[in-house]
CSV table of C-alpha atoms and ligand atoms in Angstrom, one decimal:
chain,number,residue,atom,x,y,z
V,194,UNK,CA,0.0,0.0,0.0
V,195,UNK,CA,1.4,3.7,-0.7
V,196,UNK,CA,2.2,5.8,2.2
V,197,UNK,CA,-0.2,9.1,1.8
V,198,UNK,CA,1.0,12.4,0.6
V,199,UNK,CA,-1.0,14.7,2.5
V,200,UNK,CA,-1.5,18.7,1.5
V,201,UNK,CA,0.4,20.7,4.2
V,202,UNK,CA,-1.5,24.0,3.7
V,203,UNK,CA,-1.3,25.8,7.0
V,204,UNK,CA,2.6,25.3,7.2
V,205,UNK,CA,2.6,26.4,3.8
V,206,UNK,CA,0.2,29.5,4.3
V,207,UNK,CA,3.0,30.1,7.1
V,208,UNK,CA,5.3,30.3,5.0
V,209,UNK,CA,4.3,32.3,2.6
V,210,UNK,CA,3.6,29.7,-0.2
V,211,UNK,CA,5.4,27.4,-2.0
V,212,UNK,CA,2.7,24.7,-2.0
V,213,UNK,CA,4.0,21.8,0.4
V,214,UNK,CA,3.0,18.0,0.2
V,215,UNK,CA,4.4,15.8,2.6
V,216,UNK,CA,4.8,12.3,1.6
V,217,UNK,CA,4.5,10.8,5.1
V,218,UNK,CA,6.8,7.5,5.4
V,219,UNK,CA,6.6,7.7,9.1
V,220,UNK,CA,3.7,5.6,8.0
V,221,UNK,CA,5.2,2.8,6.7
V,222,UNK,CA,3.5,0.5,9.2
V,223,UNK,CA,6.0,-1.5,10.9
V,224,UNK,CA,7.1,-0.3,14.2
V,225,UNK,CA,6.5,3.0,14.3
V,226,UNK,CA,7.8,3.3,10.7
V,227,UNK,CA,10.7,5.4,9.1
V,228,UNK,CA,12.2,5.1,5.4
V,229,UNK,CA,14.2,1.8,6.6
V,230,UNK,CA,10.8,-0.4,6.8
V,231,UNK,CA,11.4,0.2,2.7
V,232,UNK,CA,14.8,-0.5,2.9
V,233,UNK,CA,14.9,-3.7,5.1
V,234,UNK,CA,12.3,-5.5,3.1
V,235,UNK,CA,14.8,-5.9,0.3
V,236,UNK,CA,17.9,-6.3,3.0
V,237,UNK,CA,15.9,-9.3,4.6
V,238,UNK,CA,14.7,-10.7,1.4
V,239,UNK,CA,18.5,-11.0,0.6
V,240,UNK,CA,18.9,-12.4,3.9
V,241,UNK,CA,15.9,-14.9,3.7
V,242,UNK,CA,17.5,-15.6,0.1
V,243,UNK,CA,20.9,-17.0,1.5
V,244,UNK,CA,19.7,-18.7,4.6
V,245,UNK,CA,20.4,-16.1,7.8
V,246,UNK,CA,18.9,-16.6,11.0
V,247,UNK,CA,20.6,-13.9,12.4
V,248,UNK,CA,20.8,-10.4,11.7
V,249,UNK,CA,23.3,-8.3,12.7
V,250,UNK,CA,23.2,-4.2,12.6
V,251,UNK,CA,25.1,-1.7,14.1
V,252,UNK,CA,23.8,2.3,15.3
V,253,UNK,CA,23.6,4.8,17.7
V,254,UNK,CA,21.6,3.9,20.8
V,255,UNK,CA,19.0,6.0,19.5
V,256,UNK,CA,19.2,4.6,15.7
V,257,UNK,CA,15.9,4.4,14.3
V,258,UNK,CA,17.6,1.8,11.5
V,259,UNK,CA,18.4,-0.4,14.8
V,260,UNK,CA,15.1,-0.6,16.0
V,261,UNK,CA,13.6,-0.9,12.5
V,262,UNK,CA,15.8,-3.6,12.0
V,263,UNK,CA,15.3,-5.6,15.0
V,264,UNK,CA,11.3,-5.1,14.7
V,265,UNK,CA,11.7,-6.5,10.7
V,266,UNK,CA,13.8,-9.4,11.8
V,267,UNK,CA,11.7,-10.3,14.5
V,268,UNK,CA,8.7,-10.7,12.3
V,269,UNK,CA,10.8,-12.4,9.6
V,270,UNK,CA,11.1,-15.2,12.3
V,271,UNK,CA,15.3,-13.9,12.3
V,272,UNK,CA,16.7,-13.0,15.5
V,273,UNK,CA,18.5,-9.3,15.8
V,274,UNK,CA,21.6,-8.5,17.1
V,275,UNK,CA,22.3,-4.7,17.4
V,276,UNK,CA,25.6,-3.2,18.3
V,277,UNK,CA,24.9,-0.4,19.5
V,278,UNK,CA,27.1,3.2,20.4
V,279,UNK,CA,27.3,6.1,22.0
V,280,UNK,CA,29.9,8.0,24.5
V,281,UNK,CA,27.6,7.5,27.8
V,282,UNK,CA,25.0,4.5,29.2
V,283,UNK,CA,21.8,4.7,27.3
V,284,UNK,CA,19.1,5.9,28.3
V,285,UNK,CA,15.6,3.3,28.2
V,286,UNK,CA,13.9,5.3,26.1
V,287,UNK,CA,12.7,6.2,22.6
V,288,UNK,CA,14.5,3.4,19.9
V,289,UNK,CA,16.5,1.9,22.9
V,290,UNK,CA,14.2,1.3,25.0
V,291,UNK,CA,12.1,-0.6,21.5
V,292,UNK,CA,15.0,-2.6,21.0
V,293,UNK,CA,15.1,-3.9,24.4
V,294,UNK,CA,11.5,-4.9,23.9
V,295,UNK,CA,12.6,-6.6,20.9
V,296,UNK,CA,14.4,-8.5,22.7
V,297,UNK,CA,17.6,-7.9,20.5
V,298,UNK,CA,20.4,-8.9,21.5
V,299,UNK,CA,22.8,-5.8,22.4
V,300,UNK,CA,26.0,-5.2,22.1
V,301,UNK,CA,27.1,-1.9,24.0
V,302,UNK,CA,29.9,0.2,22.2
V,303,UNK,CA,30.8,3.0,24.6
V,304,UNK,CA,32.7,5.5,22.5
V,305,UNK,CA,33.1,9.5,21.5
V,306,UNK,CA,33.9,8.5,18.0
V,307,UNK,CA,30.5,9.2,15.7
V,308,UNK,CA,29.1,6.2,13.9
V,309,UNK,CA,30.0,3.8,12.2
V,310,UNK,CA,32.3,3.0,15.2
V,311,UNK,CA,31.5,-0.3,14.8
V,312,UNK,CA,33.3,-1.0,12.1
V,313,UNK,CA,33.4,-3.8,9.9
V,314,UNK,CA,36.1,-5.7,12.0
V,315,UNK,CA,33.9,-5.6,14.9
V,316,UNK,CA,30.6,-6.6,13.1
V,317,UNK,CA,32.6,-9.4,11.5
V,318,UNK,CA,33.9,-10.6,14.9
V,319,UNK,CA,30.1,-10.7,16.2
V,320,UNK,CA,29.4,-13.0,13.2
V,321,UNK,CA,32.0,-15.2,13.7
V,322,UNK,CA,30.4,-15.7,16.6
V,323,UNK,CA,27.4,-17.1,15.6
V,324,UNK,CA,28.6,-19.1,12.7
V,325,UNK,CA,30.8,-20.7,15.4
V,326,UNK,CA,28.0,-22.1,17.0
V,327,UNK,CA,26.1,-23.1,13.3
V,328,UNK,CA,23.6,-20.1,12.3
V,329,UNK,CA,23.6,-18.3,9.4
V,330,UNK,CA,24.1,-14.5,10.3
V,331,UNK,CA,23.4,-11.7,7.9
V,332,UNK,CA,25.4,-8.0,8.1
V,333,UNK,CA,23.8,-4.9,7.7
V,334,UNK,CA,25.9,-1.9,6.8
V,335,UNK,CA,25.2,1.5,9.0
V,336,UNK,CA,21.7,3.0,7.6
V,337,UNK,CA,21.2,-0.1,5.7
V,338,UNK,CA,23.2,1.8,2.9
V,339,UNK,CA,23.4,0.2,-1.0
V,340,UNK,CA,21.8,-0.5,-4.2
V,341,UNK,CA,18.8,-2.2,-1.7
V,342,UNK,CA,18.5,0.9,-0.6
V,343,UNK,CA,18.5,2.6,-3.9
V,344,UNK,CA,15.9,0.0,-5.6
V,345,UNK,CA,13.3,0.8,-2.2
V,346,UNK,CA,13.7,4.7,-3.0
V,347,UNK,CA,13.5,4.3,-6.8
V,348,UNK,CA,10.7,2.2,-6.2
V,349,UNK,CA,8.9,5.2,-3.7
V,350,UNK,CA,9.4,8.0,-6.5
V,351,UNK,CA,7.7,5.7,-8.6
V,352,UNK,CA,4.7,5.8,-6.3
V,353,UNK,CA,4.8,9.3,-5.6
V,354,UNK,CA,5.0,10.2,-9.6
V,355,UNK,CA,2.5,8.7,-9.4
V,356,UNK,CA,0.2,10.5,-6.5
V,357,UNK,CA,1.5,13.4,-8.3
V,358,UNK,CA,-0.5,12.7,-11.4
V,359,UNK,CA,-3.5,11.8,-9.7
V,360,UNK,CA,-4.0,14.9,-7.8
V,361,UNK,CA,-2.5,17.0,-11.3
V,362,UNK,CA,0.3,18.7,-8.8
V,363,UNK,CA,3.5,18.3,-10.4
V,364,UNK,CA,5.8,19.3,-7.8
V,365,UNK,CA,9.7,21.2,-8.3
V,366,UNK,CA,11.3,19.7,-5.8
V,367,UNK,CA,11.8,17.0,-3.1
V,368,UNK,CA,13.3,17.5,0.5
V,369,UNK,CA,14.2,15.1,2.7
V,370,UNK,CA,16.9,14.5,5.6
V,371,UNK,CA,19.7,12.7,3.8
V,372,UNK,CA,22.4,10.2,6.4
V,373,UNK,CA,24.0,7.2,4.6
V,374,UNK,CA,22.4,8.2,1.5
V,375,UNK,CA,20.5,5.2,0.4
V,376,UNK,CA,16.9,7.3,0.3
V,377,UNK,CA,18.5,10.0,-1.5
V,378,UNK,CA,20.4,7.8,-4.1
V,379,UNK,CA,16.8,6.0,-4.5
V,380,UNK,CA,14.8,9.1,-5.8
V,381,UNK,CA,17.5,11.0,-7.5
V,382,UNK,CA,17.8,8.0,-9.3
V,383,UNK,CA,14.2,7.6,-10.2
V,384,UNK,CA,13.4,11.6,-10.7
V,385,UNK,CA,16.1,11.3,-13.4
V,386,UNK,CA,15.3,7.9,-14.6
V,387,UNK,CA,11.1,9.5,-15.5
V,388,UNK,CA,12.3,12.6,-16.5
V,389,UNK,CA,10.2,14.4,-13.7
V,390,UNK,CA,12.6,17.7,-13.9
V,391,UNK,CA,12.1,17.2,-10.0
V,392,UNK,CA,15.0,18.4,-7.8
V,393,UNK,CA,15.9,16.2,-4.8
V,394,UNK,CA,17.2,18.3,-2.0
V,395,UNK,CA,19.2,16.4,0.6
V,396,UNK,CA,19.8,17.9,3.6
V,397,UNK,CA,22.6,15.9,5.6
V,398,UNK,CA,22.7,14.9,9.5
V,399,UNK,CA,25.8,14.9,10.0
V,400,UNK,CA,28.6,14.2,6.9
V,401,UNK,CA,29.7,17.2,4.7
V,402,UNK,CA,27.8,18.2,1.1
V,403,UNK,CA,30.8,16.8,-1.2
V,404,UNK,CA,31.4,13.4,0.6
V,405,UNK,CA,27.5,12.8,0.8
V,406,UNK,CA,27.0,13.5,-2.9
V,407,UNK,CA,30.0,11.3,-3.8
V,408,UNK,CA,28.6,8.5,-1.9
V,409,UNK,CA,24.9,9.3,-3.1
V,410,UNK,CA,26.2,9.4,-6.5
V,411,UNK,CA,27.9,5.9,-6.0
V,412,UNK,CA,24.8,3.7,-4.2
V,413,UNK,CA,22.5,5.5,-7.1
V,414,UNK,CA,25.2,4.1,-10.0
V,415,UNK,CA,24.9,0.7,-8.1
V,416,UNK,CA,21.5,0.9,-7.9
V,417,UNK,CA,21.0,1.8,-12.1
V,418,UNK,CA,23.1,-1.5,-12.2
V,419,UNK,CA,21.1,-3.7,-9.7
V,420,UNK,CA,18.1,-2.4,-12.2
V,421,UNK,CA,19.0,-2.8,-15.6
V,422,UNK,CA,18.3,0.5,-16.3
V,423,UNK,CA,21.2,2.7,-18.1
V,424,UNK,CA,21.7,5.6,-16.2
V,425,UNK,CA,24.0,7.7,-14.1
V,426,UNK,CA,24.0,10.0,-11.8
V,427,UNK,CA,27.1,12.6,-11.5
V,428,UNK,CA,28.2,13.5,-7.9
V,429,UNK,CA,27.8,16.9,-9.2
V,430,UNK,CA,23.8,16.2,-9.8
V,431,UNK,CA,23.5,15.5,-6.4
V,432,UNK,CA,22.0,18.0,-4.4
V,433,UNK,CA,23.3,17.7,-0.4
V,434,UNK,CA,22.9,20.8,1.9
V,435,UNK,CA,25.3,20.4,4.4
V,436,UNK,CA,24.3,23.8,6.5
V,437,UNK,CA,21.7,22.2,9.1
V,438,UNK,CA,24.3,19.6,10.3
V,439,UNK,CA,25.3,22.0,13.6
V,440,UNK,CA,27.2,20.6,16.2
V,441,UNK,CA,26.7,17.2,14.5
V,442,UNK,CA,24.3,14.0,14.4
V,443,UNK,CA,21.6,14.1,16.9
V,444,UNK,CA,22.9,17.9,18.4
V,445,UNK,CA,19.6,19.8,17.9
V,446,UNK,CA,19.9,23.5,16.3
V,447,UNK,CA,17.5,25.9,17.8
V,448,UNK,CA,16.2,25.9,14.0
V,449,UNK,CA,15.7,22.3,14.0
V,450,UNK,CA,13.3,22.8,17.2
V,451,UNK,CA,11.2,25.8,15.7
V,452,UNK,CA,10.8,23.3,12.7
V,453,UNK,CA,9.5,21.1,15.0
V,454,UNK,CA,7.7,23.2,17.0
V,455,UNK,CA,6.0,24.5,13.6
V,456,UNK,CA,5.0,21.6,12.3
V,457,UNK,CA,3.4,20.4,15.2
V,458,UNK,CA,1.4,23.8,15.7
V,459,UNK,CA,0.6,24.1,12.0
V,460,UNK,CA,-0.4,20.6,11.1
V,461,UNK,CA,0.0,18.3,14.2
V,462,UNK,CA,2.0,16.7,12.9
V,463,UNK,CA,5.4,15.1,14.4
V,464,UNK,CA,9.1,15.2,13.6
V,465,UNK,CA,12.5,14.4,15.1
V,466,UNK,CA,15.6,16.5,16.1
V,467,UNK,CA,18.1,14.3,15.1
V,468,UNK,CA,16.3,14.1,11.3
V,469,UNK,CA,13.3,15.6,10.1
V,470,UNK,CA,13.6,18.5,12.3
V,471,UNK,CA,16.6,19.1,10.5
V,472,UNK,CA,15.2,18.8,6.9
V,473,UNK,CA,12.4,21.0,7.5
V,474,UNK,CA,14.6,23.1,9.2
V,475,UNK,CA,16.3,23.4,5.8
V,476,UNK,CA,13.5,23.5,3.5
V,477,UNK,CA,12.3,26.6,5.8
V,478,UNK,CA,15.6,28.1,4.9
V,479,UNK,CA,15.0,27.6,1.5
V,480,UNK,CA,11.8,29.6,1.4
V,481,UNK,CA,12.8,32.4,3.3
V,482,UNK,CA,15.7,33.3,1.1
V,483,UNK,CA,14.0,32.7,-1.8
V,484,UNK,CA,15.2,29.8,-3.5
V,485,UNK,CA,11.8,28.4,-3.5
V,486,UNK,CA,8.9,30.5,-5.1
V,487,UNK,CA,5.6,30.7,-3.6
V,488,UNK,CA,4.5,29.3,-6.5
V,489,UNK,CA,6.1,25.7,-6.7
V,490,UNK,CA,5.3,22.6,-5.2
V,491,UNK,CA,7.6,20.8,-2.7
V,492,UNK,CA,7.5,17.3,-1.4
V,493,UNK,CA,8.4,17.4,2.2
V,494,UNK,CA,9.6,13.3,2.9
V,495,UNK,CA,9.0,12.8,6.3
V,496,UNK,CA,11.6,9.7,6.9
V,497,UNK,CA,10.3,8.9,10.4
V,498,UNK,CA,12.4,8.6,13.5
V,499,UNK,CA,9.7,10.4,15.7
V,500,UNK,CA,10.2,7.8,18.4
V,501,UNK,CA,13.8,9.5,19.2
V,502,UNK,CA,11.3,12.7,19.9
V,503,UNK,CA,11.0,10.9,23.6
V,504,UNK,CA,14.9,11.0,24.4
V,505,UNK,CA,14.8,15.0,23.5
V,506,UNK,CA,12.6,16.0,26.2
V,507,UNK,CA,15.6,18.4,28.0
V,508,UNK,CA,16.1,19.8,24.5
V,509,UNK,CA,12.3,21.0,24.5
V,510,UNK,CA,12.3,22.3,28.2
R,834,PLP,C1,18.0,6.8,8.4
R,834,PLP,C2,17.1,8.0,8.4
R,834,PLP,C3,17.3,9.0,7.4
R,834,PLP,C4,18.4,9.0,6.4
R,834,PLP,O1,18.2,8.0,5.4
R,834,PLP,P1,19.5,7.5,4.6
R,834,PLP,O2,19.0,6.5,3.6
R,834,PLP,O3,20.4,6.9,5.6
R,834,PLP,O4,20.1,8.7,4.0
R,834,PLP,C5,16.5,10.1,7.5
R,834,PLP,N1,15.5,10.2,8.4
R,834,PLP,C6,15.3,9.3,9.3
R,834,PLP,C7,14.2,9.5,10.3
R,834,PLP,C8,16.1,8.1,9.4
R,834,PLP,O5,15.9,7.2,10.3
């Protein structure tokens, strides 16, 4: 079933126009949803494919890929094993305290270094582990990043073209928060591949706007191959903002919590500080300099990740 793409049109009258659709893959339907329910029904089709019992994924402790993962496992019969990092204890709440539920099995990293700290080596060691003892265990990169990826986003601009034409909105551009790049890769890829003239807008978390595009650039090329389909995407067709990132992943910017604020207010609706806050944070920067006329259509993709909302509380107060 599509997720909806709902009219936005007190955030937009707010704004001052552009028109603004958001494309709402917080309802994906597994889990409190996010892009990754997309993403990991490709990963554990792979993993079904080659015989895994055991998936293996590695986040922050308030990665919504690790709880998406572990929930998606769990009802593929698979059991999840999340290593998990940050540079104090965890907190049991928000994603953490869903993957405890889960009843994943955790692996606690504690660390200052951003993620992926777990890094290959260590994800490799953990299944080692559990072919030792005669299962089958599947790796999943950081973010779930790669041409499955790709195929799950190509596969979404396909359905919003879609939506587009039946309510006879073209829109200009897309927006969403853009991490390993998977998503992004996805749609640029399939804006190109219809010829929709639509410009996907990434606005990063936390890496910087050339490395992003680079690695967008290479998942989407990947992805075109996975696919068949003969074409390529240029780093320098990327579009990555790199301006919302502040302090760094999952630092809220006092932008980021106006966003929040706003579209809660406007259109009760909820986002995240460590993601969508960020994006619309970004797209409201757009619009107030201008970049965006009040008379073009945006799709705002909300990614998901509102259950990290819970461990922000201080940030609110
Ligand atoms: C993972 C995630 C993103 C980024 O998606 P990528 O494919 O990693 O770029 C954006 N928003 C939310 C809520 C996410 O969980």
């Amino acid at each position: 079933m599509p997720t909806p793409l709902e009219s936005a049109p007190r955030l937009s009258r707010i704004l001052g126009g552009p028109r603004i659709l958001i494309k709402r893959d917080d309802l994906t339907g597994l889990a409190f949803g996010g892009n990754k329910v997309r993403i990991l029904e490709f990963l554990l089709g792979d993993a079904i494919e080659k015989g895994a019992d055991v998936i293996i994924t590695v986040g922050r402790f308030q990665s919504n890929h690790a709880r998406l993962t572990a929930a998606a496992a769990r009802r593929a019969g698979l059991k999840p094993v999340l290593v998990l990092g940050g540079p104090r204890e965890p907190e049991l709440t928000g994603n953490f305290l869903l993957d405890k539920l889960l009843g994943s099995d955790i692996r606690i990293i504690l660390t200052n270094e951003p993620p992926p700290f777990a890094q290959a080596a260590v994800l490799e060691s953990v299944a080692e582990e559990f072919r030792t003892s005669g299962m089958t265990p599947y790796i999943i990169p950081s973010g779930g990043a790669g041409p499955f990826a790709g195929v799950a986003y190509y596969n979404c601009m396909l359905e919003l073209y879609d939506q587009l034409v039946q309510v006879g909105q073209p829109a200009n551009y897309i927006f969403l928060c853009s991490g390993s790049g998977g998503t992004q890769a996805g749609l640029a890829l399939g804006a190109k591949a219809l010829q929709t003239g639509m410009e996907v807008v990434g606005i990063s978390d936390k890496h910087p706007t050339e490395f992003l595009a680079t690695r967008i650039s290479k998942i989407a090329n990947e992805t075109a191959n996975l696919l068949g389909i003969k074409i390529e995407l240029l780093p320098n067709e990327v579009r990555v903002r790199d301006e919302y990132v502040g302090e760094g992943l999952g630092v809220p910017t006092e932008s980021d919590l106006k966003a929040i604020r706003l579209a809660a207010e406007s259109e009760g609706l909820f986002l995240d500080p460590v993601h969508t806050g960020k994006a619309l944070a970004g797209l409201i920067d757009h619009i107030q300099k201008g970049m965006i006329g009040p008379d073009e259509t945006v799709v705002f993709l909300h990614t998901g990740g509102t259950p990290a909302l819970f461990a922000y509380s201080e940030a609110f107060a």
